[in-house]
Coordinates of C-alpha atoms and ligand atoms in Angstrom, one line a residue:
M23 CA 14.8 -26.5 -12.5
S24 CA 16.1 -26.1 -16.0
G25 CA 15.9 -22.8 -17.8
S26 CA 17.9 -20.4 -19.8
K27 CA 21.6 -19.8 -19.3
F28 CA 20.6 -16.7 -17.4
A29 CA 18.6 -18.5 -14.7
Y30 CA 21.6 -18.8 -12.4
V31 CA 20.9 -15.2 -11.3
K32 CA 18.0 -16.6 -9.3
N33 CA 20.6 -18.1 -6.9
Y34 CA 21.5 -14.6 -5.8
E35 CA 18.1 -14.4 -4.1
L36 CA 19.0 -15.4 -0.5
P37 CA 16.6 -17.2 1.8
D38 CA 15.3 -14.9 4.5
P39 CA 13.3 -17.1 6.9
L40 CA 11.9 -16.0 10.2
L41 CA 13.2 -18.0 13.1
P42 CA 10.8 -20.9 13.9
G43 CA 8.6 -20.7 16.9
T44 CA 9.0 -17.0 17.5
F45 CA 6.3 -14.4 17.8
V46 CA 6.3 -12.0 14.9
V47 CA 5.1 -8.5 15.0
F48 CA 4.4 -6.6 11.8
R49 CA 4.2 -2.9 12.0
L50 CA 3.5 -0.4 9.4
D51 CA 3.5 3.4 9.5
G52 CA 2.3 6.0 7.1
H53 CA 5.1 7.6 5.1
S54 CA 5.3 11.4 5.7
F55 CA 1.8 11.5 7.1
H56 CA 2.6 14.8 8.8
R57 CA 2.4 16.2 5.3
F58 CA -0.3 13.8 4.1
S59 CA -2.6 14.8 6.9
D60 CA -2.0 18.5 6.3
E61 CA -2.6 18.2 2.5
H62 CA -5.8 16.3 3.1
N63 CA -7.1 18.6 5.8
F64 CA -7.2 16.1 8.7
S65 CA -8.7 17.7 11.7
K66 CA -6.3 18.2 14.6
P67 CA -5.4 16.7 17.0
N68 CA -7.3 13.6 15.8
D69 CA -9.2 13.1 12.6
T70 CA -11.7 10.4 13.4
R71 CA -12.4 9.6 9.7
A72 CA -8.7 8.9 9.2
L73 CA -8.5 6.7 12.3
K74 CA -11.5 4.7 11.2
L75 CA -10.1 4.3 7.8
M76 CA -6.9 2.8 9.4
D77 CA -9.1 0.5 11.4
H78 CA -11.0 -0.6 8.4
A79 CA -7.8 -1.4 6.4
A80 CA -6.5 -3.3 9.4
E81 CA -9.7 -5.3 9.7
A82 CA -9.5 -6.1 6.0
L83 CA -5.9 -7.3 6.4
M84 CA -6.9 -9.5 9.3
K85 CA -9.7 -11.0 7.3
E86 CA -7.3 -11.8 4.5
Y87 CA -4.7 -13.2 6.9
P88 CA -6.2 -15.4 9.6
D89 CA -2.8 -15.9 11.2
I90 CA -2.9 -12.4 12.5
V91 CA -4.2 -12.7 16.0
L92 CA -4.1 -9.1 17.2
G93 CA -4.0 -5.6 15.8
F94 CA -3.2 -2.3 17.5
G95 CA -3.4 1.0 15.8
E96 CA -2.8 4.7 16.6
S97 CA -2.2 7.7 14.4
D98 CA -0.8 6.5 11.1
E99 CA 0.6 3.2 12.3
Y100 CA -0.7 -0.3 13.0
S101 CA 1.0 -3.3 14.6
F102 CA -0.1 -6.9 14.0
L103 CA 0.9 -10.0 15.9
L104 CA 1.3 -13.2 13.8
R105 CA 0.7 -16.5 15.4
K106 CA 3.9 -18.0 16.8
S107 CA 3.5 -21.1 14.6
T108 CA 2.5 -19.3 11.4
S109 CA 3.8 -20.8 8.2
L110 CA 2.6 -17.9 6.2
Y111 CA 4.6 -17.8 2.9
Q112 CA 7.0 -20.3 4.5
R113 CA 7.9 -17.6 7.0
R114 CA 9.8 -15.7 4.3
Q115 CA 10.4 -12.2 5.7
A116 CA 10.5 -10.0 2.6
K117 CA 7.5 -11.9 1.2
I118 CA 5.4 -11.3 4.3
V119 CA 6.4 -7.7 4.9
S120 CA 5.9 -6.6 1.3
T121 CA 2.7 -8.4 0.7
L122 CA 1.1 -7.3 4.0
T123 CA 2.2 -3.7 3.5
S124 CA 1.0 -3.7 0.0
Y125 CA -2.4 -5.2 0.9
F126 CA -3.0 -2.7 3.7
T127 CA -2.0 0.2 1.5
S128 CA -4.4 -1.0 -1.2
C129 CA -7.2 -1.3 1.3
Y130 CA -6.5 2.2 2.6
L131 CA -7.0 3.6 -0.9
F132 CA -9.9 1.3 -1.6
Y133 CA -11.9 2.5 1.4
W134 CA -10.7 6.1 1.3
P135 CA -13.9 7.3 -0.5
T136 CA -16.0 5.7 2.3
Y137 CA -14.4 7.9 4.9
F138 CA -13.6 11.0 2.8
P139 CA -16.5 11.1 0.3
N140 CA -15.7 14.7 -0.7
G141 CA -12.0 14.5 -0.2
L142 CA -10.1 13.7 -3.4
L143 CA -6.7 12.2 -2.9
K144 CA -4.1 14.7 -4.0
Y145 CA -1.4 12.1 -4.3
P146 CA -1.0 8.4 -3.4
P147 CA -0.1 7.7 0.2
S148 CA 2.3 4.9 1.1
F149 CA 3.4 3.0 4.2
D150 CA 6.6 1.5 5.4
G151 CA 6.6 -1.9 7.0
R152 CA 8.8 -4.0 9.2
L153 CA 8.8 -7.4 10.9
V154 CA 10.3 -8.0 14.4
M155 CA 10.7 -11.4 16.0
Y156 CA 10.2 -11.7 19.7
P157 CA 11.1 -14.7 21.8
G158 CA 8.3 -14.8 24.4
E159 CA 5.1 -13.6 25.9
K160 CA 6.7 -11.0 28.1
E161 CA 8.2 -9.2 25.1
I162 CA 4.9 -9.3 23.2
K163 CA 3.0 -7.9 26.1
D164 CA 5.7 -5.2 26.5
Y165 CA 5.7 -4.5 22.8
F166 CA 2.0 -3.7 22.8
S167 CA 2.2 -1.8 26.1
W168 CA 5.0 0.2 24.5
R169 CA 2.8 1.2 21.6
Q170 CA -0.2 2.0 23.8
A171 CA 2.0 4.1 26.2
D172 CA 3.2 5.9 23.1
T173 CA -0.4 6.6 22.1
H174 CA -1.1 8.1 25.5
I175 CA 2.0 10.3 25.6
N176 CA 1.4 11.6 22.1
N177 CA -2.3 12.1 22.5
L178 CA -1.9 14.0 25.8
Y179 CA 0.7 16.3 24.2
N180 CA -1.3 16.8 21.0
T181 CA -4.6 17.5 22.9
A182 CA -2.9 20.1 25.0
F183 CA -1.0 21.5 22.1
W184 CA -4.1 22.0 19.9
A185 CA -6.2 23.3 22.7
L186 CA -3.5 26.0 23.2
V187 CA -3.6 26.8 19.5
Q188 CA -7.3 26.4 18.6
Q189 CA -8.8 27.7 21.8
G190 CA -6.0 29.5 23.5
G191 CA -5.0 31.5 20.4
Q192 CA -1.3 30.6 20.7
T193 CA 0.9 30.2 17.7
T194 CA 2.3 26.7 17.2
T195 CA 5.7 28.0 18.3
E196 CA 4.2 29.5 21.4
A197 CA 2.2 26.3 22.2
H198 CA 5.4 24.2 21.8
A199 CA 7.1 26.6 24.2
T200 CA 4.3 26.4 26.7
L201 CA 4.5 22.6 26.8
R202 CA 8.3 22.3 26.8
G203 CA 9.5 20.6 29.9
T204 CA 6.0 19.9 31.3
V205 CA 5.2 16.6 32.8
S206 CA 2.0 14.7 32.3
K207 CA 0.3 16.2 35.4
Q208 CA 0.9 19.7 34.2
K209 CA -0.6 19.0 30.8
H210 CA -3.7 17.6 32.5
E211 CA -3.8 20.8 34.6
I212 CA -3.5 23.1 31.6
L213 CA -6.3 21.3 29.8
F214 CA -8.5 21.4 32.9
S215 CA -7.9 24.9 34.2
R216 CA -7.6 26.7 31.0
F217 CA -9.9 24.8 28.7
D218 CA -12.2 22.9 31.0
I219 CA -11.2 19.7 29.4
N220 CA -11.0 16.6 31.6
Y221 CA -8.5 14.5 29.7
N222 CA -10.0 11.3 31.0
N223 CA -13.3 12.2 29.2
V224 CA -11.5 12.5 25.8
D225 CA -12.7 9.8 23.4
A226 CA -11.2 6.4 24.3
R227 CA -10.3 5.9 20.6
F228 CA -7.8 8.8 20.9
R229 CA -6.5 7.9 24.4
K230 CA -6.2 4.2 23.9
G231 CA -5.9 3.6 20.2
S232 CA -7.6 0.7 18.4
V233 CA -7.3 -2.9 19.4
I234 CA -8.6 -5.5 17.0
V235 CA -9.2 -9.0 18.4
R236 CA -10.9 -12.1 17.1
V237 CA -13.8 -13.3 19.2
E238 CA -15.7 -16.5 18.8
I239 CA -19.3 -16.2 17.5
P240 CA -21.9 -18.5 18.9
E241 CA -22.9 -21.3 16.5
L242 CA -26.5 -20.0 15.9
H243 CA -26.5 -17.6 13.0
E244 CA -23.9 -19.1 10.6
E245 CA -24.3 -19.2 6.9
N246 CA -26.9 -17.5 4.7
E247 CA -26.5 -14.3 6.7
P248 CA -25.5 -11.4 4.5
P249 CA -22.0 -10.2 5.5
T250 CA -22.0 -7.4 7.9
K251 CA -21.5 -4.1 6.4
E252 CA -17.9 -3.5 7.2
G253 CA -16.6 -1.6 10.2
I254 CA -17.8 2.0 9.7
D255 CA -18.3 2.4 13.3
D256 CA -16.8 0.8 16.4
S257 CA -19.6 -1.5 17.1
T258 CA -19.5 -3.0 13.7
T259 CA -17.9 -6.4 13.4
V260 CA -16.7 -8.1 10.3
Q261 CA -17.4 -11.6 9.4
N262 CA -14.4 -13.7 8.8
P263 CA -15.3 -15.8 5.8
V264 CA -12.5 -18.3 5.0
K265 CA -13.0 -17.3 1.3
A266 CA -16.1 -15.7 0.1
G267 CA -18.5 -18.2 -1.3
K268 CA -16.4 -21.1 -0.1
T269 CA -17.9 -21.5 3.3
K270 CA -19.3 -25.0 2.8
K271 CA -20.9 -26.7 5.7
K272 CA -18.0 -28.4 7.4
K273 CA -18.0 -30.6 10.4
K274 CA -15.5 -29.9 13.2
S275 CA -14.0 -26.8 11.7
A276 CA -12.4 -24.2 13.9
P277 CA -14.9 -22.1 15.7
K278 CA -16.0 -19.1 13.7
T279 CA -14.7 -15.8 14.8
Q280 CA -15.4 -12.2 14.0
L281 CA -13.2 -9.2 14.4
Q282 CA -13.9 -6.7 17.1
V283 CA -12.5 -3.2 17.4
L284 CA -11.9 -2.1 20.9
H285 CA -10.5 1.0 22.6
C286 CA -9.4 -0.6 25.8
D287 CA -6.4 -0.8 28.0
I288 CA -3.9 -3.5 26.9
I289 CA -1.2 -2.6 29.4
S290 CA -2.6 -4.3 32.4
D291 CA -2.8 -8.1 32.6
S292 CA -6.6 -8.3 32.4
F293 CA -6.7 -7.8 28.7
W294 CA -4.4 -10.8 28.1
N295 CA -6.3 -12.8 30.6
E296 CA -9.6 -12.1 28.8
H297 CA -8.1 -13.1 25.5
P298 CA -6.0 -16.1 26.3
G299 CA -6.0 -17.3 22.6
I300 CA -3.7 -14.5 21.4
L301 CA -0.5 -15.8 22.8
T302 CA -1.0 -19.5 22.0
Ligands
LIG426 P1 6.8 -15.9 -5.1 O1 6.3 -15.1 -6.2 O2 6.0 -17.1 -4.9 O3 7.0 -15.2 -3.9 P2 9.1 -16.1 -6.7 O4 8.9 -14.7 -7.1 O5 10.4 -16.6 -6.4 O6 8.2 -16.5 -5.5 P3 7.6 -16.6 -9.1 O7 7.1 -15.2 -9.0 O8 6.5 -17.6 -9.3 O9 8.4 -17.0 -7.9 O10 8.6 -16.8 -10.2 C1 9.5 -15.9 -10.7 C2 10.2 -16.4 -11.9 O11 11.4 -17.0 -11.5 C3 9.4 -17.4 -12.6 O12 9.2 -17.0 -13.9 C4 10.2 -18.7 -12.6 O13 10.4 -19.3 -13.8 C5 11.6 -18.3 -12.0 N1 12.0 -19.1 -11.0 C6 11.4 -19.4 -9.9 N2 12.2 -20.2 -9.1 C7 13.2 -20.6 -9.8 C8 14.4 -21.4 -9.6 N3 14.5 -22.1 -8.5 N4 15.3 -21.5 -10.6 C9 15.2 -20.8 -11.7 N5 14.1 -20.0 -12.0 C10 13.2 -19.9 -11.1
LIG427 P1 7.5 9.1 8.8 O1 7.4 9.0 7.4 O2 8.8 9.1 9.4 O3 6.6 8.1 9.5 P2 5.4 11.0 9.5 O4 5.3 12.4 9.0 O5 4.4 10.0 9.0 O6 6.9 10.6 9.1 P3 4.8 10.1 12.2 O7 5.7 10.2 13.4 O8 4.5 8.8 11.6 O9 5.5 11.0 11.1 O10 3.5 10.9 12.5 C1 2.4 10.9 11.7 C2 1.8 12.3 11.8 O11 0.6 12.2 10.9 C3 1.2 12.7 13.1 O12 2.2 13.4 13.8 C4 0.1 13.6 12.7 O13 0.5 14.9 12.5 C5 -0.4 13.0 11.4 N1 -1.6 12.1 11.6 C6 -1.7 10.8 11.4 N2 -2.9 10.4 11.6 C7 -3.7 11.4 12.0 C8 -5.1 11.6 12.3 N3 -5.9 10.6 12.4 N4 -5.5 12.8 12.6 C9 -4.7 13.9 12.6 N5 -3.4 13.8 12.3 C10 -2.9 12.6 12.0
LIG428 MG1 7.7 7.0 11.7
LIG429 MG1 4.4 8.1 9.7
LIG430 MG1 3.5 7.3 12.9
LIG431 MG1 6.0 -14.1 -7.7
LIG432 MG1 6.3 -13.8 -10.5

């Protein structure tokens, strides 16, 4: 390419390709959301509006990027699995991580008023993002198990912690002290004996996080159907238009899918067996 005498500086931009044929996980996490959640009065331990907003932004991202085959979210973070063979942005790392993080952040802001109609933003939230390559299916299953195990550990702690504070009248310092060194069983016991809370009955959204999968929709109701109003509650699914207005009648196109938000276990093999398409 010709250009000005300055154009050589472009050569300092080094290629940053992802390895071919590797699974790629993209994870983003809210920047300083401890503060952000305080300043915006998130309810503790779990603000459902905020979690649903995260799910909504994640669904929007998956609609925009069909090569994302799985999403998993908890708290202020979301992980996404890219198809092993994806050629998204020629597999350029910085391009992928920056564009996806930016799009998710925009969606978070775009849909904020839907979930916080009376909650003006005090300042713009941001997210960090990263990409990690994994060689095989085992690592991918273990990756998502790791995140869901983390959800469990954090939520059990937070549920016990906030019960001690909100219902038990302890200060935050006292509650931390009460829980210091306790194992999982003891936290269950504290919740049950002191606060009559059976942890297993806590909302699955909190205990399991959010899992977003693509499921095939039967051929029947295709076009001409108004798009589903997007995911304000769990049961809502979002159409996956290839591009709005561009869904011409095509023969032999890939089966149509829609996104589904689940709050299920993904650690045991049954999840992966029920969704064999994820790892292909
Ligand atoms: P993309 O935006 O697709 O991720 P990019 O940022 O490298 O990639 P552009 O934003 O389209 O590409 O272009 C940035 C600028 O750099 C353009 O104005 C273009 O003229 C210049 N440019 C792009 N590639 C080259 C090149 N190989 N040599 C010299 N100049 C280039
Ligand atoms: P960093 O910038 O390093 O990620 P952080 O303050 O965001 O710092 P995290 O470890 O990501 O730290 O934790 C996010 C915090 O945000 C949680 O500990 C919790 O206090 C708060 N938070 C996020 N989502 C919610 C929610 N839905 N309801 C209540 N609190 C939440
Ligand atoms: Mg963090
Ligand atoms: Mg964070
Ligand atoms: Mg976090
Ligand atoms: Mg550009
Ligand atoms: Mg440009």
